[in-house]
Coordinates of C-alpha atoms in Angstrom, one line a residue:
M430 CA -5.4 -26.1 -8.6
D431 CA -8.8 -26.2 -10.2
Y432 CA -10.4 -22.7 -10.8
R433 CA -14.0 -23.3 -11.3
H434 CA -17.5 -22.0 -10.8
A435 CA -18.7 -22.8 -7.2
V436 CA -21.4 -25.3 -6.6
A437 CA -23.9 -25.2 -3.7
A438 CA -21.9 -27.8 -1.8
D439 CA -19.0 -25.3 -1.6
A440 CA -21.0 -22.8 0.4
P441 CA -20.2 -24.0 4.0
A442 CA -16.5 -24.0 3.4
A443 CA -16.7 -20.7 1.5
A444 CA -18.6 -19.1 4.4
E445 CA -16.0 -20.4 6.8
L446 CA -13.2 -19.0 4.7
F447 CA -15.0 -15.6 4.3
A448 CA -15.6 -15.4 8.1
A449 CA -12.0 -16.1 9.0
H450 CA -10.8 -13.2 6.8
H451 CA -13.6 -10.7 7.8
H452 CA -12.4 -7.3 9.0
D453 CA -13.9 -7.9 12.4
A454 CA -12.2 -11.3 12.9
L455 CA -8.7 -9.9 12.3
T456 CA -6.3 -7.8 14.4
E457 CA -5.2 -4.5 13.1
Q458 CA -1.8 -6.1 12.3
E459 CA -3.4 -9.0 10.4
R460 CA -5.6 -6.6 8.4
A461 CA -2.5 -4.5 7.4
R462 CA -0.4 -7.6 6.5
Q463 CA -3.0 -9.7 4.6
G464 CA -6.0 -7.5 3.8
F465 CA -9.6 -8.2 4.8
V466 CA -13.1 -8.6 3.5
Q467 CA -16.3 -7.0 4.7
G468 CA -20.0 -7.5 4.3
S469 CA -22.4 -10.4 5.1
F470 CA -21.5 -13.5 3.1
D471 CA -23.0 -16.4 5.0
A472 CA -23.5 -19.9 3.7
G473 CA -26.9 -19.0 2.3
T474 CA -25.7 -16.0 0.4
L475 CA -22.7 -17.9 -1.0
R476 CA -24.9 -20.8 -1.9
A477 CA -27.2 -18.4 -3.8
M478 CA -24.1 -17.0 -5.6
A479 CA -22.9 -20.5 -6.5
E480 CA -26.4 -21.4 -7.9
D481 CA -26.5 -18.2 -10.0
G482 CA -23.0 -18.7 -11.3
S483 CA -21.5 -15.6 -9.6
L484 CA -19.0 -17.4 -7.4
F485 CA -15.7 -18.9 -8.3
V486 CA -13.5 -21.1 -6.1
A487 CA -9.9 -22.3 -6.2
D488 CA -10.2 -26.0 -5.4
D489 CA -7.1 -27.9 -4.3
D490 CA -8.2 -31.5 -4.6
G491 CA -11.3 -30.9 -2.5
R492 CA -9.8 -28.2 -0.2
L493 CA -11.1 -24.7 -0.7
A494 CA -8.0 -22.4 -1.3
G495 CA -9.9 -19.3 -2.3
L496 CA -13.1 -17.6 -3.6
L497 CA -14.1 -14.8 -5.8
G498 CA -17.4 -13.1 -6.6
L499 CA -18.3 -11.9 -10.1
T500 CA -21.7 -10.4 -10.4
S501 CA -23.8 -8.4 -12.9
P502 CA -24.8 -5.0 -11.5
Q503 CA -28.4 -5.9 -12.5
N504 CA -28.2 -8.9 -10.1
T505 CA -27.6 -6.8 -6.9
H506 CA -31.1 -6.5 -5.5
G507 CA -30.8 -5.5 -1.8
A508 CA -27.1 -4.6 -2.4
P509 CA -25.0 -3.8 0.6
P510 CA -24.3 -0.1 1.1
P511 CA -20.8 0.0 -0.5
V512 CA -22.2 -1.8 -3.7
Q513 CA -25.1 0.6 -3.8
A514 CA -22.8 3.6 -3.3
L515 CA -20.7 2.4 -6.3
L516 CA -23.8 1.9 -8.4
D517 CA -25.1 5.3 -7.5
R518 CA -21.9 6.8 -8.9
Q519 CA -22.0 5.2 -12.3
D520 CA -22.3 8.6 -14.0
S521 CA -19.3 10.1 -12.3
L522 CA -17.0 7.1 -12.6
K523 CA -15.3 6.9 -16.0
W524 CA -14.0 3.9 -17.9
Q525 CA -11.8 5.0 -20.9
G526 CA -13.5 8.4 -20.9
R527 CA -17.1 7.1 -20.8
P528 CA -19.4 7.0 -17.8
L529 CA -19.4 3.6 -16.2
R530 CA -23.2 3.5 -16.7
S531 CA -22.7 3.3 -20.5
T532 CA -20.1 0.6 -20.3
P533 CA -21.0 -3.1 -19.9
F534 CA -19.3 -4.1 -16.6
L535 CA -19.3 -6.8 -13.9
L536 CA -18.7 -6.3 -10.2
Y537 CA -15.6 -8.1 -9.0
G538 CA -15.2 -9.3 -5.4
P539 CA -15.0 -10.2 -2.7
V540 CA -11.8 -12.1 -3.0
V541 CA -10.4 -14.4 -0.3
V542 CA -7.4 -16.6 -0.3
A543 CA -6.8 -19.1 2.5
A544 CA -3.7 -18.4 4.7
A545 CA -2.0 -21.6 3.6
Y546 CA -2.3 -20.6 -0.1
R547 CA -1.1 -17.0 0.1
G548 CA 1.8 -16.2 -2.2
K549 CA 1.2 -19.2 -4.3
G550 CA -0.7 -17.6 -7.2
V551 CA -4.2 -18.4 -6.1
A552 CA -5.5 -14.8 -6.2
R553 CA -4.0 -14.5 -9.7
G554 CA -5.6 -17.8 -10.8
L555 CA -9.0 -16.6 -9.5
F556 CA -8.5 -13.2 -11.2
T557 CA -7.6 -14.9 -14.5
A558 CA -10.7 -17.2 -14.3
A559 CA -12.9 -14.2 -13.7
L560 CA -11.4 -12.4 -16.7
R561 CA -12.1 -15.4 -18.9
A562 CA -15.7 -15.6 -17.6
A563 CA -16.3 -11.9 -17.9
S564 CA -14.9 -11.3 -21.4
P565 CA -18.0 -12.4 -23.4
R566 CA -20.3 -10.6 -21.0
A567 CA -18.6 -7.3 -20.1
E568 CA -16.0 -4.8 -21.2
V569 CA -14.7 -4.2 -17.7
M570 CA -14.5 -5.8 -14.3
V571 CA -15.0 -3.2 -11.5
A572 CA -14.2 -3.5 -7.8
F573 CA -14.2 -1.2 -4.8
I574 CA -11.4 -1.5 -2.2
E575 CA -11.5 0.3 1.1
R576 CA -8.5 2.6 1.1
A577 CA -7.4 1.3 4.5
N578 CA -7.0 -2.1 2.8
Q579 CA -3.6 -1.4 1.3
A580 CA -2.8 -5.1 0.9
S581 CA -5.8 -5.6 -1.4
W582 CA -4.9 -2.3 -3.2
R583 CA -1.3 -3.6 -3.8
V584 CA -2.6 -6.9 -5.2
H585 CA -5.2 -5.5 -7.5
V586 CA -3.7 -2.2 -8.7
D587 CA 0.0 -2.8 -8.4
G588 CA -0.1 -6.6 -9.1
F589 CA -3.0 -7.1 -11.5
G590 CA -3.0 -3.8 -13.2
M591 CA -6.5 -2.6 -12.2
V592 CA -6.8 1.2 -12.7
P593 CA -8.4 3.7 -10.4
L594 CA -11.7 5.1 -11.6
G595 CA -12.6 7.3 -8.7
E596 CA -13.6 6.9 -5.1
F597 CA -16.5 7.4 -2.7
T598 CA -17.0 7.8 1.0
L599 CA -19.5 5.8 3.1
G600 CA -19.7 6.9 6.7
D601 CA -16.1 7.3 7.8
R602 CA -14.7 4.8 5.2
V603 CA -13.2 5.9 1.9
Y604 CA -13.3 3.4 -1.0
G605 CA -11.3 3.4 -4.2
V606 CA -13.1 2.1 -7.3
V607 CA -10.8 0.2 -9.8
G608 CA -11.4 -1.5 -13.1
V609 CA -9.7 -3.7 -15.6
S610 CA -10.5 -4.5 -19.2
T611 CA -11.8 -8.0 -19.8
R612 CA -10.4 -8.0 -23.3
P613 CA -6.8 -8.5 -24.1
A614 CA -5.0 -5.5 -25.7
A615 CA -4.6 -5.8 -29.4
A616 CA -1.1 -6.8 -30.5
P617 CA 1.0 -4.0 -31.8
G618 CA 0.4 -3.4 -35.5
A619 CA -2.8 -5.4 -35.5

């Protein structure tokens, strides 16, 4: 599996993968079992993300196995409402005791793994690639997860060790904000 920055040519397959895992394309049972994504990430949006270096893909010999967005908060002009809600709460969200606003961070997500690749480490591979890319640019990667999306919560909090920073409500949806250090912990005694 090749975990790499996306290129413009990946956009159509990435848009198809995103659409197939969108909240509105799945049954309630599918959403509960596998999680879901939200928002408007069409081929044009994903092409722009690829061109500005904020989209990663898991490439299995030319077949798109997954995707992950990693964006600077300064690069979110016209941000969708949940992203804007998170950005509006930077003073109340804390990372290691400091307001998020005073901490260099990148926005992590969305993350999508194709059905045929679930349970095979693709999400972990994308997460690891994002950590490597984020490390020189930010202290923390921050994501928001709709609380109804327990599958995503289990992967990111229970599985990858992201820690809750707070939450916000948008309409009738509650979102948890989570973060993870981009820098490895110092070895004991170091």
